[in-house]
Coordinates of C-alpha atoms and ligand atoms in Angstrom, one line a residue:
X1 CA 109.8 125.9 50.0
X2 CA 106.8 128.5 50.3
X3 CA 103.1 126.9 50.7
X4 CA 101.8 125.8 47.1
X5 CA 97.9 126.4 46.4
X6 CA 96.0 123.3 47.4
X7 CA 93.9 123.2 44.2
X8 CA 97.1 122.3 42.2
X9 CA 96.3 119.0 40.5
X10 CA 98.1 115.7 42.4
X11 CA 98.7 112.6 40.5
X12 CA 99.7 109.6 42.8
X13 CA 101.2 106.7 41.3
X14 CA 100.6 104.0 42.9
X15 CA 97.2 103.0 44.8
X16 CA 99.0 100.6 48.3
X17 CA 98.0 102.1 51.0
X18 CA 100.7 104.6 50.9
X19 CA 99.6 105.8 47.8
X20 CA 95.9 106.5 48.7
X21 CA 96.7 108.0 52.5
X22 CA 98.3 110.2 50.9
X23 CA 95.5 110.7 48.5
X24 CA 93.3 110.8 52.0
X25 CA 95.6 113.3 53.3
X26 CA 96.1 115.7 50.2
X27 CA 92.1 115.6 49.3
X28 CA 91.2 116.7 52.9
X29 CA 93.6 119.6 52.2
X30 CA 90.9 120.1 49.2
X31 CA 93.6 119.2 46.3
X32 CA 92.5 117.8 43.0
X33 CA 93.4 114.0 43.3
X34 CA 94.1 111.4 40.4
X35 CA 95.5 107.9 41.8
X36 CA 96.5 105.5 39.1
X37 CA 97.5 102.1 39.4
X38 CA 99.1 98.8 37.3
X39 CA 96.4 96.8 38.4
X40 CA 93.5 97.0 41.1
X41 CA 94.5 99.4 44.0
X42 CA 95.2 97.6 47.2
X43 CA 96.5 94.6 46.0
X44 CA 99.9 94.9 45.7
X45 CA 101.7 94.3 49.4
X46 CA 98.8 95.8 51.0
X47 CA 96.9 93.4 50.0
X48 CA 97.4 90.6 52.5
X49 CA 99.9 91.9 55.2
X50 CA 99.4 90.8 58.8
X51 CA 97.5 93.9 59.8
X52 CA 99.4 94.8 62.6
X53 CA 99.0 98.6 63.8
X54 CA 101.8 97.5 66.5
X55 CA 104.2 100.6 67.6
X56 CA 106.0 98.3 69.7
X57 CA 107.4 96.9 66.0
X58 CA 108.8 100.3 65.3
X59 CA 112.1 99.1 64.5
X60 CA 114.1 99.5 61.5
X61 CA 115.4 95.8 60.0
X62 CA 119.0 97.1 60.7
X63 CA 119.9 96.9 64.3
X64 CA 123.5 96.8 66.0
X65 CA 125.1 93.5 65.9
X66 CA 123.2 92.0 63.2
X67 CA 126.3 91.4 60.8
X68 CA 126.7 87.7 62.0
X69 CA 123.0 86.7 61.6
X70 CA 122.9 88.8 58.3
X71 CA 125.6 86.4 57.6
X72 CA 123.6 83.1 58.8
X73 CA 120.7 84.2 56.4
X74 CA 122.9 84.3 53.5
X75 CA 123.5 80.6 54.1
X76 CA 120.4 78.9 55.5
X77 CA 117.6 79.0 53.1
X78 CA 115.0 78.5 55.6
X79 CA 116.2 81.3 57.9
X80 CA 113.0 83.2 58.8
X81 CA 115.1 86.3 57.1
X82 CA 116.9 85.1 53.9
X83 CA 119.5 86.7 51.4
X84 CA 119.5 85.0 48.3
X85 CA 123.2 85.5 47.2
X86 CA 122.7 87.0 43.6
X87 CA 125.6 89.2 41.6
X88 CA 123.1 91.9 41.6
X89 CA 124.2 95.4 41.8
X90 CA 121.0 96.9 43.6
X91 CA 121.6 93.8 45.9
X92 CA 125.1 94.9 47.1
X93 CA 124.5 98.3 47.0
X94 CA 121.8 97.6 49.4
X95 CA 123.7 95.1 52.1
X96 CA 126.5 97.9 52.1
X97 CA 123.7 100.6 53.2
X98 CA 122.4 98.0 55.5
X99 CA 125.4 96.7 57.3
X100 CA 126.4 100.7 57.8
X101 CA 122.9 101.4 59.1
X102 CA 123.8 98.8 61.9
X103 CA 124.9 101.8 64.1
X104 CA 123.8 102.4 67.2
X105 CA 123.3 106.1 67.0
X106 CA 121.9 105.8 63.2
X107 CA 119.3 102.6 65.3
X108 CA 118.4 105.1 68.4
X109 CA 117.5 108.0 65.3
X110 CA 115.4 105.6 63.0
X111 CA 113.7 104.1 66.1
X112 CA 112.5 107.5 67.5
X113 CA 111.1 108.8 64.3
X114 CA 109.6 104.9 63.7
X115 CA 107.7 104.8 66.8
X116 CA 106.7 108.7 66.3
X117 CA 104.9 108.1 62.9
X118 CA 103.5 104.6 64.1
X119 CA 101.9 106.2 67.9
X120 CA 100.4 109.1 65.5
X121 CA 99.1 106.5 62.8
X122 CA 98.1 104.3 65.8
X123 CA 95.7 107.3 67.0
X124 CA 94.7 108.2 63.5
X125 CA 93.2 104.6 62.6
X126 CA 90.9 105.0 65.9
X127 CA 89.2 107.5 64.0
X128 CA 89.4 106.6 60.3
X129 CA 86.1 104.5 59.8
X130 CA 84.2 107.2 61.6
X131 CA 85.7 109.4 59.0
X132 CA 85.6 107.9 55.6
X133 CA 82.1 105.6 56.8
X134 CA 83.8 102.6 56.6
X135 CA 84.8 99.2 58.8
X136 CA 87.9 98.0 58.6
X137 CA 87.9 95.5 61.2
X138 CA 89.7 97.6 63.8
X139 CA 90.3 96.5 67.2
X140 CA 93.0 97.3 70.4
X141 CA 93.9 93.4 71.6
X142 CA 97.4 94.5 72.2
X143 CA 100.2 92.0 71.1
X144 CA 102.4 89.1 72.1
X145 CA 105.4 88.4 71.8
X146 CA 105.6 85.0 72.7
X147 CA 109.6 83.1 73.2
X148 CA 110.4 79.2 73.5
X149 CA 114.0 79.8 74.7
X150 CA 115.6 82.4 76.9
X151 CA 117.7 83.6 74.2
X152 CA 113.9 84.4 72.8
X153 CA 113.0 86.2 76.0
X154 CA 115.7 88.2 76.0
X155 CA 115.2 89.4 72.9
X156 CA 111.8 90.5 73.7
X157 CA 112.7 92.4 76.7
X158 CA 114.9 94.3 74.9
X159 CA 112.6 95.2 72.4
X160 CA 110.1 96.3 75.2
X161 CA 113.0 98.6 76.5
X162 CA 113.8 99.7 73.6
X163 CA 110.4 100.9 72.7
X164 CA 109.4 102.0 76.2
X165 CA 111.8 105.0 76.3
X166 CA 109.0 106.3 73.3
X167 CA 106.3 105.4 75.3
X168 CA 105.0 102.2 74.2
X169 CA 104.3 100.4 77.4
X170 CA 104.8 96.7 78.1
X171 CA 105.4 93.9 80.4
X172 CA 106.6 90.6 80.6
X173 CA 105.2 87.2 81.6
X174 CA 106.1 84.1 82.8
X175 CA 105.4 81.0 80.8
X176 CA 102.6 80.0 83.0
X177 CA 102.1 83.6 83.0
X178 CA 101.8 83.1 79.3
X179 CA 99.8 80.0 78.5
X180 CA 97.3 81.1 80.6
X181 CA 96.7 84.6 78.9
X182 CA 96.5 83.1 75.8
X183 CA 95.8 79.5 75.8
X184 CA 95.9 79.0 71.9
X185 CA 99.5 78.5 72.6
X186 CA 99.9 74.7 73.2
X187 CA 103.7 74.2 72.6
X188 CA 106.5 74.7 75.0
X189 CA 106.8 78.6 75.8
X190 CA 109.4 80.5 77.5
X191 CA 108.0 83.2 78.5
X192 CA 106.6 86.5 76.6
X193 CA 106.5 90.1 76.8
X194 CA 102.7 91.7 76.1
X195 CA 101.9 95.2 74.9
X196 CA 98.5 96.7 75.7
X197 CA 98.1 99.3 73.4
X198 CA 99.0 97.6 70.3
X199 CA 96.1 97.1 67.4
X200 CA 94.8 94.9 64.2
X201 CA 92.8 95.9 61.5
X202 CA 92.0 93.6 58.0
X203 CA 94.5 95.3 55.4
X204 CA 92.3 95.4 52.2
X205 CA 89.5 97.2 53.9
X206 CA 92.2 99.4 55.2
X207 CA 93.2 100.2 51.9
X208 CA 89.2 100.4 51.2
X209 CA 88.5 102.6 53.9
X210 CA 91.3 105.3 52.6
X211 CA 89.8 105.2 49.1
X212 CA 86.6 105.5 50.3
X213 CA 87.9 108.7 52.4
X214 CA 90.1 110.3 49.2
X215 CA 86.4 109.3 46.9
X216 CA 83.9 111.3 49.1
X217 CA 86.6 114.1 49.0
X218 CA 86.6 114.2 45.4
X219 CA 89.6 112.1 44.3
X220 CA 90.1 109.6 41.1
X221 CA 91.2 105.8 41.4
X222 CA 92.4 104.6 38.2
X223 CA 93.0 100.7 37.7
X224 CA 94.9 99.0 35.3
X225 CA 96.4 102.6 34.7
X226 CA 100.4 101.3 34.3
X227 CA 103.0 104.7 34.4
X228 CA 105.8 103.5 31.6
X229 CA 107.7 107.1 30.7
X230 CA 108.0 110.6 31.9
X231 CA 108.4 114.1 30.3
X232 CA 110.7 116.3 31.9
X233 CA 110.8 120.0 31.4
X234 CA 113.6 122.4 32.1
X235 CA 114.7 122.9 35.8
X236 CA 113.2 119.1 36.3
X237 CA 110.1 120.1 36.0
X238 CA 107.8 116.7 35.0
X239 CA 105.1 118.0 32.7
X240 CA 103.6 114.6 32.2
X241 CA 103.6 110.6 32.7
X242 CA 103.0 108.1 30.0
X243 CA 100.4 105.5 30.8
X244 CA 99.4 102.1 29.4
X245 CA 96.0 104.2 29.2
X246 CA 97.4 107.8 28.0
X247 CA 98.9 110.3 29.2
X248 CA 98.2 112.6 32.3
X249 CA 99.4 116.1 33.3
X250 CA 99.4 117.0 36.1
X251 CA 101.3 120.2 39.2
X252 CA 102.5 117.3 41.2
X253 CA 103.3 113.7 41.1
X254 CA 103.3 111.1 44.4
X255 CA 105.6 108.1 43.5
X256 CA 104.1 105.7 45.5
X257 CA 104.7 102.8 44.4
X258 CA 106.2 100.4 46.8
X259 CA 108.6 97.6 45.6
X260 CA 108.1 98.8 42.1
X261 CA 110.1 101.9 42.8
X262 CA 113.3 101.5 41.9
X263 CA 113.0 100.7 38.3
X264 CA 110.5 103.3 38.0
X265 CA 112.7 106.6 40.2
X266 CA 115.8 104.7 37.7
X267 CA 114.3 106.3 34.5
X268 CA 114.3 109.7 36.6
X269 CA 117.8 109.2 37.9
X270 CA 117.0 109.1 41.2
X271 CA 118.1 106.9 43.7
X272 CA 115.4 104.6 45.8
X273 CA 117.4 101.8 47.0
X274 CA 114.2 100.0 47.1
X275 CA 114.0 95.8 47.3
X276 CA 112.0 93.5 48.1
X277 CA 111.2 91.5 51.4
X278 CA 109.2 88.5 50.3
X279 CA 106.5 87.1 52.6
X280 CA 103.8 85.0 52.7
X281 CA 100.6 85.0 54.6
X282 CA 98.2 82.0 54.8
X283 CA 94.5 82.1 55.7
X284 CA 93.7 78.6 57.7
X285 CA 90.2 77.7 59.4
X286 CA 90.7 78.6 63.0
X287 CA 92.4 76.1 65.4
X288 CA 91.5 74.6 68.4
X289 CA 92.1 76.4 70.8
X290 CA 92.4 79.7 68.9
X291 CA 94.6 82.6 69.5
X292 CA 92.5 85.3 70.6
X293 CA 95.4 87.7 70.4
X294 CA 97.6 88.8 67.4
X295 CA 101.1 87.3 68.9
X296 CA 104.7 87.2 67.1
X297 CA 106.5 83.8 67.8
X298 CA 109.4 85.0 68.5
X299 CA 112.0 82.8 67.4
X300 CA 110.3 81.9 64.1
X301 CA 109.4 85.3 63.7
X302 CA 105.7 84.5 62.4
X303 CA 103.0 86.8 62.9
X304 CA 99.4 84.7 63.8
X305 CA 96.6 87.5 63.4
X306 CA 93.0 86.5 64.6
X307 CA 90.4 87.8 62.2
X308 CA 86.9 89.2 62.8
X309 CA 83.4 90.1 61.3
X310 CA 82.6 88.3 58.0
X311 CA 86.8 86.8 58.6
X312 CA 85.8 85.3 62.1
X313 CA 86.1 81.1 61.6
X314 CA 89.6 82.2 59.7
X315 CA 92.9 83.0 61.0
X316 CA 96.1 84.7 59.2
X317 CA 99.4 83.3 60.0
X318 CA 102.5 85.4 58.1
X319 CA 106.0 85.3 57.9
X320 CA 109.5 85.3 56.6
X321 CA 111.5 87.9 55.0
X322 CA 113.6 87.1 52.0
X323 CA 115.6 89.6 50.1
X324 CA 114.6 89.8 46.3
X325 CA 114.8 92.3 43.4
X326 CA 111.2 91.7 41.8
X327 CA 110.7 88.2 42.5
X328 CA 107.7 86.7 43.4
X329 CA 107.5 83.4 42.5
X330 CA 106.5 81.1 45.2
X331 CA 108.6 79.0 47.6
X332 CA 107.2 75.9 48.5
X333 CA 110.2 75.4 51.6
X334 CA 109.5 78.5 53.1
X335 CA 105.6 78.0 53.0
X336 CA 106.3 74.8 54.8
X337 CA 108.7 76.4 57.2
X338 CA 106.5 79.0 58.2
X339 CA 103.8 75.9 58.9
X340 CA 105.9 73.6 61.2
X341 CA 107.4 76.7 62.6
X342 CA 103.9 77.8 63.8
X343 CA 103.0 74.5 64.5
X344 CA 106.0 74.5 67.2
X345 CA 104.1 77.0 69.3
X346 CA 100.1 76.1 68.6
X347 CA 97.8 72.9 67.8
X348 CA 98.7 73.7 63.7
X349 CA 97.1 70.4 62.1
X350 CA 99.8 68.1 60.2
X351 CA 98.3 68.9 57.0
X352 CA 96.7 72.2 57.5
X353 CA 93.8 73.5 55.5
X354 CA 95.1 76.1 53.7
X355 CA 92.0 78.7 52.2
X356 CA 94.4 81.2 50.7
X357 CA 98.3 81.9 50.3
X358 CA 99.5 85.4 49.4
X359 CA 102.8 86.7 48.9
X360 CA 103.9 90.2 49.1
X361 CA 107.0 92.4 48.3
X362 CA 107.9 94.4 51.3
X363 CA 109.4 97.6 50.2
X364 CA 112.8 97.4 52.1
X365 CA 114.8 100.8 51.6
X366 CA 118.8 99.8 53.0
X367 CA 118.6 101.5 56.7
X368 CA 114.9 100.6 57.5
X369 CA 113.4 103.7 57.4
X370 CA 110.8 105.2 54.7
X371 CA 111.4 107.6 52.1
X372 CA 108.7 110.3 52.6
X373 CA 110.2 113.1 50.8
X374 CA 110.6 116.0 48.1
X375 CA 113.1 114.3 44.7
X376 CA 115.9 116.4 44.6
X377 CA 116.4 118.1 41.0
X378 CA 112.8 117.8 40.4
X379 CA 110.4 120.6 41.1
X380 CA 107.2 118.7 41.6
X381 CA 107.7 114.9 42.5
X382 CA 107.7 113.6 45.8
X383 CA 108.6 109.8 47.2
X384 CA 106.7 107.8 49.7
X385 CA 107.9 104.5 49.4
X386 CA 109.8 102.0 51.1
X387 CA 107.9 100.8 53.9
X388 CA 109.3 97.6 54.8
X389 CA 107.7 95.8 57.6
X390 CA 105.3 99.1 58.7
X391 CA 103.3 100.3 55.4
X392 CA 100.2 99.4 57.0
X393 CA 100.7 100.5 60.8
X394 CA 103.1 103.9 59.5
X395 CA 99.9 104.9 56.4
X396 CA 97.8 107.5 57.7
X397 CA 100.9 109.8 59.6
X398 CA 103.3 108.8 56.3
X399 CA 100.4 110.2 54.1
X400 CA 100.1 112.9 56.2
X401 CA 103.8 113.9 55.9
X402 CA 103.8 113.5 52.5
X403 CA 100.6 115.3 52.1
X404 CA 102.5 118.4 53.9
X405 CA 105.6 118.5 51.8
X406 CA 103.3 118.4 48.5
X407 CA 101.6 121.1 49.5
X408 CA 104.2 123.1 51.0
X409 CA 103.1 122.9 54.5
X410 CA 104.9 122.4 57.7
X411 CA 105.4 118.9 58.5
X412 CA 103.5 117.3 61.4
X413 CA 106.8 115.1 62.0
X414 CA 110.4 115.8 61.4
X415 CA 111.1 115.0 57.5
X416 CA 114.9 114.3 58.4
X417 CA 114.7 110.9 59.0
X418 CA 112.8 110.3 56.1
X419 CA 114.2 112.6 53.2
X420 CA 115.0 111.3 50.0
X421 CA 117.9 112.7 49.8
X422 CA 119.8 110.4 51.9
X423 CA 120.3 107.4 49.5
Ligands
FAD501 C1 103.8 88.8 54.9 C2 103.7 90.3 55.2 C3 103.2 90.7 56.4 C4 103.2 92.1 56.7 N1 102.6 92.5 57.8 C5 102.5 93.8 58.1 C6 101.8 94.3 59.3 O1 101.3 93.5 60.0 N2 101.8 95.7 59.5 C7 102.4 96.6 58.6 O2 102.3 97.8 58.9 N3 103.0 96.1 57.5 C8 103.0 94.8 57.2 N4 103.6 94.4 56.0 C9 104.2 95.4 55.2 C10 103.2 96.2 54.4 O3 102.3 95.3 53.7 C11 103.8 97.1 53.4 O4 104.8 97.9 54.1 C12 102.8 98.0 52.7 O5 101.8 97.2 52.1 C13 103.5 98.8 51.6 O6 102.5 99.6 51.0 P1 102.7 100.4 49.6 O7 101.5 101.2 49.4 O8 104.0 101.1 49.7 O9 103.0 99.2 48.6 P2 101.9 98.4 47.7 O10 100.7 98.0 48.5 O11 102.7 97.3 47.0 O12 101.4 99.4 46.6 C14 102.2 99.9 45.5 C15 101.2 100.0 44.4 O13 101.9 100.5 43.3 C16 101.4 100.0 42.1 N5 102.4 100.2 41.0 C17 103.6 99.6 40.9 N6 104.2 100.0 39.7 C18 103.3 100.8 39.1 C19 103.3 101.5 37.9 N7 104.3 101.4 37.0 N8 102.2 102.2 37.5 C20 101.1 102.3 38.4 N9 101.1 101.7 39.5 C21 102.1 100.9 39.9 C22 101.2 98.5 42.5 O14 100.2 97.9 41.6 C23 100.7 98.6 43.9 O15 99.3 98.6 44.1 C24 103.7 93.0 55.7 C25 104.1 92.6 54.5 C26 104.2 91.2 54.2 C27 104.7 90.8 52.9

């Protein structure tokens, strides 16, 4: 595709924090920018995430020999990953792609680009707030992977392996080793592996500080704006959207719109095997001790993120994954698991005070890896969606990708991995 003029109108649909760095991206590139969203931008799955910028976490949900745990989470609804068994169609379409994404080969490909679009995003954040003006509460602790069993350990090490042939350095510890680097963790530990490089931020002001950027440049956030219908010209050629305020025209349209995709690419005939990875983050008063690094507990799979600024006095803890088409209603169980499971590792109260719960839909494509691409059969749409456990930490190189296949330019990253195509 030859390079298309940068002053072409862009509509993005969808205002995460996919949607508006790619608005960042395309508005540095001087294009006209409209981002519309359902309902206020940033607080869809953006909203309350654990704000990990964590290349080490560069792995796609499929991984070789996962079948008989994939298994497990089918039948144990307290499973930090669950798989509700529902006769849904999307549902087994999606498990099919997954188990065949348990390859080593298709791993080691999804892996490298992962950790290539998360280093690059990692070294874009460190310059974002000087750019668009604004805080977002970034700041290089590293991250711990903390393990109460040796099964645990082992796990960890193998991640660090993994992740260390891309350059994402780490090294283990002891238990005593452990404890004593971070002595919010009170329970009985293992031992951990810790990665230097690794980074937080507060996800909202993310999303803030990428709007802010897209604004100063020009660009148009739309709330409330809902996207119901498209016209399609000849060739597929989208000449408009239907919104729940109007209709828009626009050269190009971004669908980027997370775990709302499927239905939506479903009334263009397009395939985005798109569902949803339910999780839940809690905001507690900070415990005694405190963890003054964001750690994973390993066997629990909970992410405990400490906060700063006007946040500091509050700590996030996140977790589980359960596989859902749409819905969000809220678990009491898992809310609880995720509780005494943190409470195994740290001094969690009995009866913690809890100051917020979210939920969020993780946009969980089949094999783990985004779709940041051009629609085939349609001359101007392109897909950036399906960021699973890495929308936040993957944002400012997957809006940079898609920024460069919009416009026509040549991609800062290999598109293969990514392309819609695939599905
Ligand atoms: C508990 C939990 C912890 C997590 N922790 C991390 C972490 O530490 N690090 C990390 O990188 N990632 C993390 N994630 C994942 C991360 O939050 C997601 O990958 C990311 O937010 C996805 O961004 P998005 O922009 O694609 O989706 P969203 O933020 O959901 O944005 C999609 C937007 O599209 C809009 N939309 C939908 N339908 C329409 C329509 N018809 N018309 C107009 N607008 C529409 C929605 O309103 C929404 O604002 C976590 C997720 C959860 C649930």
């Amino acid at each position: 595709m030859g390079r298309v003029s940068a002053k072409q109108n862009i509509l993005v649909i969808g205002g995460g924090v996919i949607g508006l760095s790619t608005a960042y991206e395309l508005s540095r590139r001087g294009a006209s920018v409209t981002v519309i969203d359902k309902g206020e931008p940033g607080f869809g799955c953006s909203y309350g995430n654990a704000g990990w910028i964590t290349p080490c976490f560069a792995l796609p949900l499929p991984m070789p020999g996962m079948f008989l745990k994939a298994v497990g989470w089918l039948l144990d609804p307290e499973s930090p990953l669950h798989i509700h068994p529902a006769a849904d169609p999307l549902l087994f379409r999606w498990l099919f792609g997954f188990m065949r994404s348990m390859r080593a080969g298709k791993m080691r490909e999804s892996v490298r680009a992962l950790t290539e679009i998360s280093k690059y995003s990692l070294e874009a954040y460190s310059k974002l707030s000087v750019e668009t003006g604004s805080e977002f509460g970034f700041e290089k602790k590293g991250l711990l992977m903390a393990a109460q069993s040796p099964a645990g350990v082992r796990a960890a090490i193998q991640e660090m392996e993994l992740v260390a042939a891309h350059g994402v350095p780490g090294r283990f510890l002891t238990g005593e080793e452990t404890k004593a680097f971070e002595p919010a963790l009170t329970g009985k530990i293992e031992g951990s592996v810790y990665f230097p490089e690794e980074a937080h931020a507060e996800p909202l002001q993310v999303v803030r500080a990428f709007a802010a950027g897209a604004e100063k440049l020009g660009a148009k956030l739309l709330s409330r704006t809902e996207i119901y219908d498209f016209e399609i010209g000849r060739g597929g050629h989208i000449q408009s959207v239907r919104t729940t305020r109007g209709k828009f025209v626009a050269d190009q349209y971004v669908l980027a719109t997370g775990s709302w995709s499927h239905p939506i690419a479903r009334a263009l005939r397009l395939r985005v095997p798109v569902l949803g990875g339910k999780g839940y983050a809690m905001i507690t008063p900070v415990l005694s001790p405190n963890p003054s690094h964001p750690m994973m507990l390993i066997e629990k799979k909970i992410a405990v993120t400490p906060r700063q600024g006007a946040q500091a006095g509050t700590l996030r803890i996140a977790g589980t994954l359960e596989l859902v088409n749409g819905d969000d209603s809220i678990s009491p169980r898992r809310v609880n698991a995720i509780v005494r499971g943190a409470r195994e590792f740290m001094n969690v109260p009995e009866e913690p005070q809890i100051l917020e719960l979210w939920r969020g839909l993780r946009p969980c494509t089949p094999d783990g890896v985004p779709i940041i691409g051009r629609a085939s059969g349609f001359t101007n749409l392109t897909v950036v969606t399906g960021h699973q456990m890495l929308g936040l930490q993957s944002a400012p190189g997957s809006g940079r990708l898609a920024a460069e296949l919009v416009l026509g330019e040549k991609p800062t990253f290999d598109p293969h991995p990514f392309r819609a195509s695939r599905f």
